[in-house]
Each structure stands twice: as structure tokens, then as C-alpha cells.
Coordinates of C-alpha atoms in Angstrom, one line a residue:
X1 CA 2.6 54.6 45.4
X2 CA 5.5 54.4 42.7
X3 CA 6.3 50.6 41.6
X4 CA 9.8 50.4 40.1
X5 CA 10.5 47.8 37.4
X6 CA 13.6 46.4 36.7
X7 CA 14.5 44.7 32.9
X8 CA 13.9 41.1 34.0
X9 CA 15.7 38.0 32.4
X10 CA 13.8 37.4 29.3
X11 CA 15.7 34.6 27.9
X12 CA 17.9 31.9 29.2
X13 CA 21.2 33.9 30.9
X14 CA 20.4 37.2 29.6
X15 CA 22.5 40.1 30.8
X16 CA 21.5 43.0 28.9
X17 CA 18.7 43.5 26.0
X18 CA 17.8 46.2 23.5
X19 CA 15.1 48.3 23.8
X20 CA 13.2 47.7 20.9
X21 CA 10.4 50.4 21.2
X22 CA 7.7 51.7 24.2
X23 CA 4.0 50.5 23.7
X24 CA 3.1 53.2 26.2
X25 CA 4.2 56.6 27.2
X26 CA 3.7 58.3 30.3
X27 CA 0.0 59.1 31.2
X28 CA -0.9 55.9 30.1
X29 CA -3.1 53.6 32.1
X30 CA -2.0 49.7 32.0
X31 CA -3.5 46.5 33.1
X32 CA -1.1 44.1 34.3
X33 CA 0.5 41.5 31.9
X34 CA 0.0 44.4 29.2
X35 CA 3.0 44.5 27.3
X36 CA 4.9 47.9 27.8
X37 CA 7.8 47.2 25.6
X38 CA 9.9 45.4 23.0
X39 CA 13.6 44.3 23.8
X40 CA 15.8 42.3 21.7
X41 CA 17.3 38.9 23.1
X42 CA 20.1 37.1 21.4
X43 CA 17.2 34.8 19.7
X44 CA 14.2 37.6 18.8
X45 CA 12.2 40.0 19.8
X46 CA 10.0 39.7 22.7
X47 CA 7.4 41.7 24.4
X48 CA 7.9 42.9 28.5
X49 CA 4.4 42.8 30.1
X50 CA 3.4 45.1 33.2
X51 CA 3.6 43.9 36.3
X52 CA 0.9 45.9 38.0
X53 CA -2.3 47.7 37.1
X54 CA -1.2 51.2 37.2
X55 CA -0.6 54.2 35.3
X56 CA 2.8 54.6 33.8
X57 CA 4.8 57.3 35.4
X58 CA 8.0 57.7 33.9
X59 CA 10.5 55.9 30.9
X60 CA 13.6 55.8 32.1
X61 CA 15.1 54.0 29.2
X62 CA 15.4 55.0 25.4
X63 CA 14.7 53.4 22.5
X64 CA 18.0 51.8 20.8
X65 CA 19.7 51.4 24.3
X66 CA 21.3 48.6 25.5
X67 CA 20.3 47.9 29.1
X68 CA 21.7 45.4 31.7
X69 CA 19.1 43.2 33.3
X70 CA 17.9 44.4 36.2
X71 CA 17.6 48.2 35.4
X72 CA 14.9 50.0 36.0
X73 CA 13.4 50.9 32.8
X74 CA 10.1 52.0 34.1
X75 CA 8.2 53.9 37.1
X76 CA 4.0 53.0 37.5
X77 CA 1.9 54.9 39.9
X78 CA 0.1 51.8 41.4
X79 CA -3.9 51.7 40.6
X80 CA -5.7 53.0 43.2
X81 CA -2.7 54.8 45.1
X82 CA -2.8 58.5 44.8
X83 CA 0.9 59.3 43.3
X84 CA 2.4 62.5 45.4
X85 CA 2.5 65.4 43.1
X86 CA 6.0 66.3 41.9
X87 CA 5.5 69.8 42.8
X88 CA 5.0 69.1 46.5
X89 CA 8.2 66.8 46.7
X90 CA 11.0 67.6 48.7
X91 CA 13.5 69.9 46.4
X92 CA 16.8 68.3 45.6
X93 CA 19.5 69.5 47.1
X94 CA 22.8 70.7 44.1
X95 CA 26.1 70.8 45.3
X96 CA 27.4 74.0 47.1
X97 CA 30.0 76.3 46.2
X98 CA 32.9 76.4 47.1
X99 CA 32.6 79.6 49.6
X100 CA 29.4 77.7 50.9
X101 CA 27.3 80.5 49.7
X102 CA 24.0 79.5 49.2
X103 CA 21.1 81.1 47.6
X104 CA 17.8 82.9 48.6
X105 CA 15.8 80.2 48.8
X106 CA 17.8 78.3 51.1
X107 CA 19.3 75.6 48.7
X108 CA 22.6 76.0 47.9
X109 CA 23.5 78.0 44.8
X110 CA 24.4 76.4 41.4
X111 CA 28.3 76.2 40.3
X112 CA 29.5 79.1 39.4
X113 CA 30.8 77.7 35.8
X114 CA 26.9 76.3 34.8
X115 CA 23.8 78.4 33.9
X116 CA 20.9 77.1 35.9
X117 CA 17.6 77.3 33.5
X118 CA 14.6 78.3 35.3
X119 CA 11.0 76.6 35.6
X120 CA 10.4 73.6 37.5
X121 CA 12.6 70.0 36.4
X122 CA 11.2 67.4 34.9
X123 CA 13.7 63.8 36.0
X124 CA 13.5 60.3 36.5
X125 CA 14.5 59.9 40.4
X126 CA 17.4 57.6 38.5
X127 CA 18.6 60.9 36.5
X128 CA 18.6 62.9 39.9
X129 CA 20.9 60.3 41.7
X130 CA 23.0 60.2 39.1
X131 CA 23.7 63.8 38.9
X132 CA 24.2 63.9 42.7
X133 CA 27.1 61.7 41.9
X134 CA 28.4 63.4 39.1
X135 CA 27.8 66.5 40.7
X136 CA 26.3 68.1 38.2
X137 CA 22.9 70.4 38.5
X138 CA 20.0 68.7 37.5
X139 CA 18.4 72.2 36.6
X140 CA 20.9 72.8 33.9
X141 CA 20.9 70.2 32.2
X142 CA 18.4 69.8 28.8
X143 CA 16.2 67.4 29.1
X144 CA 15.3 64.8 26.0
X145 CA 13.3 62.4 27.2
X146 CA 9.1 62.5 26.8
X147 CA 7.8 65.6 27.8
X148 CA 11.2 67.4 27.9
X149 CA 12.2 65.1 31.2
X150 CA 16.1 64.6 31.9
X151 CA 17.5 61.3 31.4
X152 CA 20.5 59.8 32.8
X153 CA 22.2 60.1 29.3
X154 CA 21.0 63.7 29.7
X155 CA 22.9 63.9 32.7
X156 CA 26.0 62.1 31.6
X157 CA 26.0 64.2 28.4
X158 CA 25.8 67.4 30.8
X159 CA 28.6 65.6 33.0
X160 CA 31.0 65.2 29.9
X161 CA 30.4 67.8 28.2
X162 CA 31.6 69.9 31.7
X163 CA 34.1 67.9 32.5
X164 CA 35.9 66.9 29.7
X165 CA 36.6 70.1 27.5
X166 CA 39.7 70.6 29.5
X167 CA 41.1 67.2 28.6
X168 CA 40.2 67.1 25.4
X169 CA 42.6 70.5 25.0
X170 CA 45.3 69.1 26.5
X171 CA 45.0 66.1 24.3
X172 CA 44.6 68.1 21.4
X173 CA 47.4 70.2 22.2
X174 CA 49.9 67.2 23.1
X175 CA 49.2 65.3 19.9
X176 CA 49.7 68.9 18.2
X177 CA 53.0 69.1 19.6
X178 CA 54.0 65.6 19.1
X179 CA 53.2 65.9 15.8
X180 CA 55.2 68.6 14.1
X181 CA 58.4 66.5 13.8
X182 CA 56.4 63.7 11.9
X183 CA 54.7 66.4 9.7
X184 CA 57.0 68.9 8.7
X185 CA 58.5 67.8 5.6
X186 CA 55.4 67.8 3.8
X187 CA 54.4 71.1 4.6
X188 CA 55.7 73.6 1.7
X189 CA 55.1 76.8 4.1
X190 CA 57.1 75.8 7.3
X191 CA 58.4 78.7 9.0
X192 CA 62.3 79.0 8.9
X193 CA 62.8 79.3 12.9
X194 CA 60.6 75.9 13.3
X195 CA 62.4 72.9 14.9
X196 CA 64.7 71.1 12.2
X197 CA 63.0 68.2 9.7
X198 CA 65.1 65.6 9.6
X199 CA 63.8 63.8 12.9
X200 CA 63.9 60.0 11.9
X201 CA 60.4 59.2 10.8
X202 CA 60.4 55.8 12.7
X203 CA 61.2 58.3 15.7
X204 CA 58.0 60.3 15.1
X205 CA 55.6 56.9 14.4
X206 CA 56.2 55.4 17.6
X207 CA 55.8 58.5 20.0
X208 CA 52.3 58.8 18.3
X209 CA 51.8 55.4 18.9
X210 CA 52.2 54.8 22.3
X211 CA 49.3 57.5 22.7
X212 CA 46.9 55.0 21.5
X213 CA 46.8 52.3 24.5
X214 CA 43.8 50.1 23.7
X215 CA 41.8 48.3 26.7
X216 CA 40.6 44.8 25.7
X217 CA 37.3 44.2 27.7
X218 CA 34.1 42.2 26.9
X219 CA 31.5 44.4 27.9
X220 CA 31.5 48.3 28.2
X221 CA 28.8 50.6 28.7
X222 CA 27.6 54.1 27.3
X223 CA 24.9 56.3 26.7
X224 CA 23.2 55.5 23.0
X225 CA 24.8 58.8 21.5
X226 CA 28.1 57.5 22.7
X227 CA 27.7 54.2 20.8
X228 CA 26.6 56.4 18.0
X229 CA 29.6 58.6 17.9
X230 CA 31.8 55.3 18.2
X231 CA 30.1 53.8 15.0
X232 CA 30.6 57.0 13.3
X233 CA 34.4 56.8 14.3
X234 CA 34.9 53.6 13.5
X235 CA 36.1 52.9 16.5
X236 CA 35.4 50.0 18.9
X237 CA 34.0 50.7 22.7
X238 CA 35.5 47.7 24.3
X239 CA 39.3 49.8 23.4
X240 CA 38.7 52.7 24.3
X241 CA 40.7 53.4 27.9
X242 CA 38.1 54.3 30.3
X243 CA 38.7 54.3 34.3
X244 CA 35.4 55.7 34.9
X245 CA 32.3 53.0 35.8
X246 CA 27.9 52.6 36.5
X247 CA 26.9 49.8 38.0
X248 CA 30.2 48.3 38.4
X249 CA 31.0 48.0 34.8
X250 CA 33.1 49.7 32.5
X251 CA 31.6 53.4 31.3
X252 CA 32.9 55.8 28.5
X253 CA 32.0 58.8 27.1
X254 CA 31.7 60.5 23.9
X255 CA 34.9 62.7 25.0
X256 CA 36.7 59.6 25.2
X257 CA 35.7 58.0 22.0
X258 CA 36.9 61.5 20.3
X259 CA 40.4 61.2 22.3
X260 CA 40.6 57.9 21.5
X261 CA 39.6 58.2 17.7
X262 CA 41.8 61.1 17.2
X263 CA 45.0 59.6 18.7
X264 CA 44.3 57.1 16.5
X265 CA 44.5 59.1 13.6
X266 CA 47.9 61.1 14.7
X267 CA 49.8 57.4 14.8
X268 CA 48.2 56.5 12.0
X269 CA 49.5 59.5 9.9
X270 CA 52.9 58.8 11.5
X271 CA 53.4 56.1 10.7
X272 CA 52.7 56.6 7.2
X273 CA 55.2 59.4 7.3
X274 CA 58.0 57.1 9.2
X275 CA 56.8 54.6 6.2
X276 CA 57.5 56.8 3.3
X277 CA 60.5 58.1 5.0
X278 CA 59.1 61.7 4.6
X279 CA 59.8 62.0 1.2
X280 CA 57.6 64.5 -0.7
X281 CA 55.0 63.3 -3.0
X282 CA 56.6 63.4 -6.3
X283 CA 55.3 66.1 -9.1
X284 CA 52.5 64.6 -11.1
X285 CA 51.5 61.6 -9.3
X286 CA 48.2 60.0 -9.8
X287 CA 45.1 61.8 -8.2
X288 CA 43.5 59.0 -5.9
X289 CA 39.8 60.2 -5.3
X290 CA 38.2 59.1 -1.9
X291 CA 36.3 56.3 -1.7
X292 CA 32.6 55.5 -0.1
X293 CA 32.4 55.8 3.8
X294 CA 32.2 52.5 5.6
X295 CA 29.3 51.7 7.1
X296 CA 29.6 50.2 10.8
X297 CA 26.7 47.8 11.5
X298 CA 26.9 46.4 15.7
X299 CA 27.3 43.2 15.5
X300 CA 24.9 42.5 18.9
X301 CA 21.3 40.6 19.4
X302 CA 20.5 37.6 17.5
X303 CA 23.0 38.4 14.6
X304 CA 25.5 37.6 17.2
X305 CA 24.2 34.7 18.5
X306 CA 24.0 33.0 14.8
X307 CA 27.2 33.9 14.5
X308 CA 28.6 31.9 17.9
X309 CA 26.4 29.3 16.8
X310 CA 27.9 29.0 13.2
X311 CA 31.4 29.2 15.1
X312 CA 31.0 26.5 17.8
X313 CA 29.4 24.3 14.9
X314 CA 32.0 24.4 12.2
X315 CA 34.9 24.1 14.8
X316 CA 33.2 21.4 17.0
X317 CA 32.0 19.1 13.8
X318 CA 34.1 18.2 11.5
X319 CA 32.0 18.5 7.9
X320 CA 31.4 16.7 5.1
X321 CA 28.9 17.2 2.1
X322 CA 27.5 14.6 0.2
X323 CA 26.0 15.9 -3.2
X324 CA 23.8 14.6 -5.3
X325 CA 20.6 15.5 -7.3
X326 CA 16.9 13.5 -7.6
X327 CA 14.7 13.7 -10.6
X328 CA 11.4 15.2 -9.1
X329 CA 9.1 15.3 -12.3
X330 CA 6.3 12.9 -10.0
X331 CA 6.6 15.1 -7.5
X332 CA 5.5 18.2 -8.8
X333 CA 2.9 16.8 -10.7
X334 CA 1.3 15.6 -7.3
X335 CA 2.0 18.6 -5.8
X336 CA 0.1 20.3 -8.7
X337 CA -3.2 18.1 -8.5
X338 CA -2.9 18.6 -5.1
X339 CA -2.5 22.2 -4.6
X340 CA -6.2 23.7 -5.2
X341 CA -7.3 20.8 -2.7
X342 CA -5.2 22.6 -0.2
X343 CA -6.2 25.8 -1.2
X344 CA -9.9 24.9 -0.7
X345 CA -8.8 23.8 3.2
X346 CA -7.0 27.1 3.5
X347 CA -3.9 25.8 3.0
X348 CA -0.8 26.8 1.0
X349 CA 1.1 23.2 0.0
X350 CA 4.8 23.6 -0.9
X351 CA 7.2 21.2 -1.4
X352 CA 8.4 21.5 1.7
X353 CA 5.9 19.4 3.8
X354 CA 6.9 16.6 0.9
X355 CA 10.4 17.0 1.6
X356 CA 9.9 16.7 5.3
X357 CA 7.8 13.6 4.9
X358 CA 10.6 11.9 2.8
X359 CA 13.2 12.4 5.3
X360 CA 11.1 11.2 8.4
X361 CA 11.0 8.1 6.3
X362 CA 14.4 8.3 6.2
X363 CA 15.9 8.8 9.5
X364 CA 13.8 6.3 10.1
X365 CA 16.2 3.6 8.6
X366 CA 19.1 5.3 9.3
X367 CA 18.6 6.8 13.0
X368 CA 22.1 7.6 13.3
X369 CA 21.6 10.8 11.3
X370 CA 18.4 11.4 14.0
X371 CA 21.1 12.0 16.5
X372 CA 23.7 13.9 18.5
X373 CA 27.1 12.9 20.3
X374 CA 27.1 13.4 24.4
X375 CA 31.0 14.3 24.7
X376 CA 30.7 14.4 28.2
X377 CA 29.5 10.6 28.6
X378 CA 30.9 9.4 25.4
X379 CA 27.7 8.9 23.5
X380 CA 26.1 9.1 20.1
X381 CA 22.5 9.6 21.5
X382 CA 19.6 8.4 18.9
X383 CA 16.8 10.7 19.1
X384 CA 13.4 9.3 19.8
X385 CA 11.9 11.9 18.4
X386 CA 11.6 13.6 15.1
X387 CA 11.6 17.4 15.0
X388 CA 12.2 18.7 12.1
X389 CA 14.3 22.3 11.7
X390 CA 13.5 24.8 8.7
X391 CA 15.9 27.5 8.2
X392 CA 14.2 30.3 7.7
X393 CA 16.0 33.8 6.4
X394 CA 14.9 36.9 8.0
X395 CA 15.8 40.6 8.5
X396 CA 18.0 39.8 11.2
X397 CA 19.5 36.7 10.3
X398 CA 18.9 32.9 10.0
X399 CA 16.5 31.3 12.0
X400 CA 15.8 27.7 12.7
X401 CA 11.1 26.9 13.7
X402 CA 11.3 23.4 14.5
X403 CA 8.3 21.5 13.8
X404 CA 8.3 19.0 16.8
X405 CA 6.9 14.9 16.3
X406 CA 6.3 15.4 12.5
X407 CA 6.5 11.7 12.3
X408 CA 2.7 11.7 14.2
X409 CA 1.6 14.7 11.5
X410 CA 0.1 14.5 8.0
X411 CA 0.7 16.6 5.1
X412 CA -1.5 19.3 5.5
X413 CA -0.5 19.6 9.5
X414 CA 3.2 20.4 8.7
X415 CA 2.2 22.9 5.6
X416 CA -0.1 25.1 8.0
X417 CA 2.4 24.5 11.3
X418 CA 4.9 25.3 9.1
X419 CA 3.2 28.7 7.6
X420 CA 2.7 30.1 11.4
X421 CA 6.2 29.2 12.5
X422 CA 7.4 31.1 9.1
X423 CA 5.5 34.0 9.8
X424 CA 6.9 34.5 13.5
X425 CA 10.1 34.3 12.9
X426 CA 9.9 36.8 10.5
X427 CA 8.3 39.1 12.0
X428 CA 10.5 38.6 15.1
X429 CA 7.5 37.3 17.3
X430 CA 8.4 33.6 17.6
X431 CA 9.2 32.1 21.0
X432 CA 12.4 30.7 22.1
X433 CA 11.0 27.4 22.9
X434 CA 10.1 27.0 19.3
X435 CA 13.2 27.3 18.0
X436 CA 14.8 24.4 20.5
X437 CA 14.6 20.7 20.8
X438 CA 15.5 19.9 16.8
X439 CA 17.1 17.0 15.6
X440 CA 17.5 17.4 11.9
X441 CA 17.0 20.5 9.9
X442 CA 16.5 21.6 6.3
X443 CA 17.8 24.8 4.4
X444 CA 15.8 25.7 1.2
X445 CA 18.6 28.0 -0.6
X446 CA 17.1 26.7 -4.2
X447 CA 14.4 28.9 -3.5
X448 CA 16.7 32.2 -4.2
X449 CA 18.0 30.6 -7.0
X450 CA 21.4 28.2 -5.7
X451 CA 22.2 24.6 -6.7
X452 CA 25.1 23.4 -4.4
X453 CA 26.2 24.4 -0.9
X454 CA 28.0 22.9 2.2
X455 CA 25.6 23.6 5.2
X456 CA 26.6 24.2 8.5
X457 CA 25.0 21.7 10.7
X458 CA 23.0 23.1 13.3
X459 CA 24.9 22.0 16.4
X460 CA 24.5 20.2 18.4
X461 CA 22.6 17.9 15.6
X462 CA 24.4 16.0 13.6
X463 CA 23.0 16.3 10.1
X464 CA 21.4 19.1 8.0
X465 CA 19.8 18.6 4.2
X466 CA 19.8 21.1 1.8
X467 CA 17.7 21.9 -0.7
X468 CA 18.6 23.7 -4.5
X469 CA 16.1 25.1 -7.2
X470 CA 14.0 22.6 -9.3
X471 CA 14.8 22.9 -12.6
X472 CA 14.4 21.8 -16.2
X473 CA 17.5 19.2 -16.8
X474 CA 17.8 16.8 -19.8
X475 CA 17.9 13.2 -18.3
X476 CA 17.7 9.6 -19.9
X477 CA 14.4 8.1 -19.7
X478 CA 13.4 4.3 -20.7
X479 CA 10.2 4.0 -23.2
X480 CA 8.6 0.4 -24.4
X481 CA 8.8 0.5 -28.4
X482 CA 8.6 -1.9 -31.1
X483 CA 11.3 -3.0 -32.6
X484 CA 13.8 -2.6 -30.2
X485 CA 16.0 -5.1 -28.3
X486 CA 18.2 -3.8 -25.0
X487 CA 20.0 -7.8 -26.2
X488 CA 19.7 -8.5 -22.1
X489 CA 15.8 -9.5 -21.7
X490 CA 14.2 -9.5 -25.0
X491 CA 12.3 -6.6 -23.6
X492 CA 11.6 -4.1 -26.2
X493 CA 12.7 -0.6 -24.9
X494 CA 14.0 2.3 -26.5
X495 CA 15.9 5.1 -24.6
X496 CA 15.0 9.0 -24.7
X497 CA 17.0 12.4 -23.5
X498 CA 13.9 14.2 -22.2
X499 CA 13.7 17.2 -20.3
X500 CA 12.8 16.5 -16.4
X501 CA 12.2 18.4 -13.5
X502 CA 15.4 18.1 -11.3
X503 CA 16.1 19.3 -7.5
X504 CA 20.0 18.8 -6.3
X505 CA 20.5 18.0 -3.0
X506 CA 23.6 18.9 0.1
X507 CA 24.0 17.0 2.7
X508 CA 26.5 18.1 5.3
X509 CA 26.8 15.7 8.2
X510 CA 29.3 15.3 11.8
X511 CA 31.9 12.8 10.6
X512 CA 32.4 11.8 14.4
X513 CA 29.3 10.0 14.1
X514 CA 27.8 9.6 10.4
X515 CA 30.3 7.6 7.8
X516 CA 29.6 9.1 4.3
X517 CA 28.1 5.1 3.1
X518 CA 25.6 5.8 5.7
X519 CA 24.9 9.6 4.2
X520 CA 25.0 8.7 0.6
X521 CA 22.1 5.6 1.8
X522 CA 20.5 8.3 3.4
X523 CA 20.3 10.3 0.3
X524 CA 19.5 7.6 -1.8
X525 CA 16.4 6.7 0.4
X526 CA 15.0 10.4 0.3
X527 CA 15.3 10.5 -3.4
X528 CA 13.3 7.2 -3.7
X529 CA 10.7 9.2 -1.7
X530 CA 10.9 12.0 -3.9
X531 CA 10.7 10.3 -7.0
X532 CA 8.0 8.2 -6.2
X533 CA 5.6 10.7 -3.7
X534 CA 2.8 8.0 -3.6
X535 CA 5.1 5.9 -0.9
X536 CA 4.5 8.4 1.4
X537 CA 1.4 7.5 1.8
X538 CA 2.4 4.7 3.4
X539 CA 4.1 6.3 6.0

């Protein structure tokens, strides 16, 4: 018996998810809960378990291709089921010809304008209803899937490739004609007996222009080379005029994107011409060399999703950075007695678990900075909790581990929970559930080398602290000595520019709820943490 299975909803309102790469290929055998495949979410990767214990029939989805939830990506033959062989299964039936004239089989013959390849076909039952549709014969079209099987790109490819070389003349020879006028000034060898020249330019700019009528929609759909051929166009799918549609959605094809792309170009060049007023280039002129091609990178999957995030943040809160730098000279000589000890417990102590100590201790006097603003009911919520977020840069963007209750967790806890949560997130395995529930982060850009920035808060907290590089600064330090008098105390003191170790701070708070007293208090009681490390023992 074959068991369909349809993308589920992997995250929280997903509509459609990238297929990342197959685990398996047909032939395979699976145990249920195995994981089958990778798809991208808008947060990370995640892996798509079996549902049955079967063997893996067919893979009706590429690598690279977006899918809407509830496709059917893959076929099993159920465990224990004896699958029907695909040679005994009732033959598909191709469209007839016109005359009705069918061949000596009995099915009816192939179109007359297609080559039907012999040898038995190898398609998905998805790839066979869709050429039904298209009416397009499932025998003639190359397959490029495992094994040689036909996809339903395969098919759509076949589909667009027969359908739309007619169009794609007519559009070629309609923006040839509309052309000439806009073009022929700069053309040395124009035949006398052409049409005259002196068409005004402006003329010529908008008839090319009103060939390019972009759609505006928010979701389109396409075969992978399709999105390929758009990238290498430059051009973007959601414009591209399309009345044709799968699944109820909006569909284009790669004849389309050409079309589109090309009358693109034709208005562009015309109205460069109706620009220049169709002067000649003068005699002489500077040589300008072509430049680098762009490169188009889709802005989709979690890099999207950081950048909503950013968006809603910066135009929800209003910011404001407070700046200021701590002397932490004490602290990395703690950190340095301390570090082999770690080592010899298999852990690897940073600063970072010190850092996040300090401000526990501080949000701890100033809660308000521990909180977020409920818009709907009109409240600044204080957080009862204390889970600390840790930006963390990775190949496909920022991402935010939080380490939950790190008030109830010592040193040592936060350094190895801290490690694991690292490592996921970078390697695109953390869940999504570890990445909610924050309610105060930190951003380590000192460790790349930066002194000063203006975080964005990660909404809908209202705080975020960041952290520059430690380094060597000169700094005034008190010393007892004899013979000198400060004149205040009769202490005798003598003061020193030393060199000290030195870490700035940036903190960027919502000034709906946090006054900039409370954030430079705020600061000031994380420094006196920093400064002196051994009070942390106390927390």
C-alpha cells in the first residue's frame, strides 16, 4: 500500500519551507520517526521524521525548492504491504489527436508536434496528473529526478517549453518593432528607405514602457529553475504578470520571466534614448568598462525573519543607547585562575557566564529593564523570570539561545548550557523553543573587534546590553605612598596613569518604559559587578 506524505507545519504558522536535502532516496527502508529530510523554517533548520515503517517509494520534491505545507513531498510503500509493480499498473491515458486517431496499442496516439521517447516512464503519480492537466505526454518529457523519474518541474519545463515558443516570438518581434523609432539614430548603417528618425524620444520611452506591467503579489510560485533564471535576471517573481496558477496560487514560468526581463530591458534602453534626446555619443568620449555582475541572494528563511524582527523592533521601540565603559582588570585575573579549574570539569569559562551573572544581579534592582509593555492592556509587565538571550552570529544570520532561570544556575551551568545552545544554533539544529521566552539579551560584538554600537532590542524585550573588546586602556589608579598628602584626609596616596584592562559597554533600552537615570543605574550596578567579580559570589 502507498502512504502519501504531505510537508506538515513545522513551525508556528508555516506556509511553505525549503527543502534543505533527502536523508534517503528511493529503495530505502525507514523506521518511523526516522528523519527523511531537512527543510528550512523562518527560525532554522529542522529535520521531518517518517511517519510509517515503510520503504520509501518515490521524492517528489527537489532539493532547493520551496514547498507549501501540505504537499506531498514523499510516497512510502507501507512495511509489510506488497507495493503493486509499476509495470502491471493501468497505462495512462495522453491526450488524443485531433482526428481521434489513436494508436496500435489502443491508447490514443501522442500530439503530433512532440516526439514520444520509447521504454517504459518512470513518474511520481503527482507528475502524471499534472501533465494530464497541461496536456502534455508524460512519455516525452525527460525525466531529472532519482533514477531518471519525471517531476512535476519536469513536466512544467516540457509544458513551457511547448507552449510558449510562440509567445515568446511574438513578444520578441513586437518589442523589435516598437523599437526601431527609439533606436535608430544611433545606428551608423540604417538603411535609407527605413522609417524617418526624428520620432520624439519621450514618444519612443513610453510605448516601451507600458510593455512592462508589473503585478505586485506576496507569494508566487515556480519550479526551482524558474527561480534560478529570475535571480539570474535580476528580476523579481512577485512582478512578473502571470494569469496562470497550482494549487490556487499564483504560477510563472521561465518563459515569462524571459518576457518579462526582456521588456524590461527595451524600456529601459528607451528611455535612455528619450533621455539623451537621441543625440550621438560625441567622438572621443571616455571608454566606461563594465563593471562586476550583481549577485542576487533570496532574501527567504530565517534571514527574513531577522529582518521583520529588526523592522517591527526599531519602529515599535523607540531607542536609546547609554554608553559607557568598566575597568575589568579583576575580572580577567579571576577568570584566569579560574580557567584550568574549568578545564579540568570539561568546561570552557568565558567571560560571558561573568557577564551574565553581573546582570542577574542587576535586573534584580532594577526589574523594570526585566520587562516588556502589554499595549493591548496598557502594561509594563515585570518579568518573574530571568532568561537570559545571547546573540549568536551564524551562517545564516543572528540568532538569539536563551538561557532560561539563570538566576537558579551557577557559573559553570551557564558556561556548559551556554556552549550546547552555541553549537546548535550554528549548526542550524537548535529548536524553536529555545530561542523563545527571553527577557533580556546580550550581543558580544567586542569579540570581532568593535567598541561602540546601538543594539536593536530584541522585541518584544525591553533592554539589550552590549558587549565591546577588552582592551589595554591607560586609566588613573590610587596607590598609598609616603610622603604624600591628597590635603582632604591626611591619607597619604599618590596617583598613577597605569595601563588596565578595559571593556566598553551599549546599552539600548525602550524609552516607553526605561528612563535613561534608571539605565545609566543599571550600568553602574553591572560595572560594580564586573569590577569587583568576588560579589558574585554572593549572589
Amino acid at each position: 500500500m502507498v502512504r502519501e506524505f504531505k510537508l506538515p507545519d513545522v513551525g508556528e504558522g508555516l506556509t511553505e519551507a525549503e527543502i534543505v536535502s533527502w536523508l534517503v532516496e528511493p529503495g530505502d527502508t525507514v523506521a518511523e520517526d526516522q528523519p527523511v529530510a531537512e527543510v528550512e523554517t523562518d527560525k532554522a533548520v529542522v529535520e521531518v521524521p517518517a511517519p510509517v515503517n515503510g520503504t520509501v517509494k518515490e521524492i517528489l520534491a527537489e532539493e532547493g525548492e520551496m514547498v507549501p505545507v501540505g504537499t506531498v513531498i514523499i510516497t512510502f510503500d507501507v512495511e509489510g504491504e506488497v507495493p503493486e509493480p509499476e509495470a502491471e499498473a493501468e497505462p495512462e491515458a495522453e491526450p488524443a489527436e485531433p482526428d481521434g486517431k489513436e494508436a496500435a496499442d489502443g491508447e490514443p496516439a501522442e500530439p503530433k508536434d512532440v516526439e514520444a521517447t520509447s521504454g517504459r516512464v518512470f513518474a511520481a503519480p503527482s507528475a502524471r496528473r499534472l501533465a494530464r492537466e497541461l496536456g502534455v505526454s508524460i512519455e516525452a518529457v525527460d525525466g531529472s529526478g532519482p533514477g531518471g523519474r519525471v517531476t512535476e518541474a519536469d513536466v512544467r519545463e516540457a509544458a513551457e517549453t511547448s507552449a510558449g515558443e510562440e509567445a515568446t516570438e511574438e513578444a520578441a518581434a513586437d518589442a523589435d518593432s516598437g523599437l526601431k523609432s527609439a533606436t535608430r539614430k544611433v545606428t551608423d548603417d540604417a538603411d535609407e528607405d527605413e522609417p524617418s528618425t526624428d520620432t520624439d524620444g519621450a514618444e519612443a520611452a513610453g510605448a516601451a514602457s507600458e510593455t512592462v506591467e508589473s503585478a505586485d503579489r506576496e507569494r508566487t510560485l515556480a519550479a526551482p529553475s524558474t527561480r534560478k533564471l529570475a535571480e539570474e535576471k535580476g528580476v523579481d517573481l512577485d512582478a512578473v504578470p502571470t494569469e496562470q496558477t497550482q494549487d490556487g496560487e499564483p504560477f510563472v514560468t521561465d518563459d515569462q520571466v524571459r518576457e518579462y526581463a526582456e521588456a524590461q530591458q527595451q524600456a529601459q534602453a528607451a528611455d535612455a534614448e528619450a533621455v539623451s534626446g537621441g543625440a550621438e555619443a560625441p567622438a572621443g568620449g571616455p571608454d566606461i568598462e563594465a563593471g562586476g555582475e550583481d549577485e542576487r541572494i533570496p532574501y527567504r528563511g530565517i534571514r527574513k525573519t531577522i529582518g521583520k524582527q529588526m523592522e517591527r523592533s526599531k519602529y515599535t521601540a523607540p531607542h536609546v543607547t547609554h554608553h559607557d565603559d568598566v575597568d575589568v582588570t579583576r575580572l580577567v585575573e579571576t577568570r584566569g585562575r579560574l580557567k584550568e579549574k574549568a578545564e579540568a570539569r570539561d568546561t570552557k569559562l568565558t567571560y560571558m557566564p561573568f557577564v551574565v551573572k553581573a546582570i542577574v544581579a542587576a535586573l534584580k534592582e532594577y526589574p523594570v529593564l526585566n520587562s516588556q509593555l502589554d499595549e493591548d492592556n496598557e502594561e509594563i509587565v515585570l518579568k518573574g523570570e530571568y532568561n537570559i538571550g545571547v546573540a549568536t552570529a551564524t551562517d545564516a544570520g543572528l540568532m538569539v539561545p536563551v538561557i532560561k532561570g539563570a538566576d537558579r544556575k551557577g557559573m559553570l551551568d551557564i558556561a556548559d548550557e551556554m556552549r550546547d545552545l552555541i553549537e546548535k544554533a550554528r549548526d542550524r539544529s537548535i529548536a524553536r523553543e529555545e530561542m523563545q521566552g527571553g527577557t533580556f539579551s546580550i550581543t558580544n560584538f567586542g569579540a570581532i573587534g568593535g567598541e561602540y554600537a546601538t543594539p536593536i532590542i530584541n522585541y518584544p524585550e525591553t533592554a539589550i546590553l552590549g558587549l565591546g573588546a577588552i582592551k589595554d586602556r591607560p586609566r588613573v589608579v590610587e596607590r598609598e605612598a609616603q610622603g604624600a598628602s591628597d590635603g582632604a584626609n591626611g591619607e597619604a596616596v599618590s596617583k598613577e596613569v597605569v595601563p588596565r584592562k578595559v571593556m566598553t559597554l551599549s546599552l539600548s533600552i525602550d524609552h516607553r518604559v526605561i528612563d535613561g537615570a534608571e539605565a545609566a543605574q543599571f550600568v553602574n550596578t553591572v560595572k560594580e559587578y564586573l569590577e569587583n567579580p568576588e560579589l558574585l559570589l554572593l549572589e
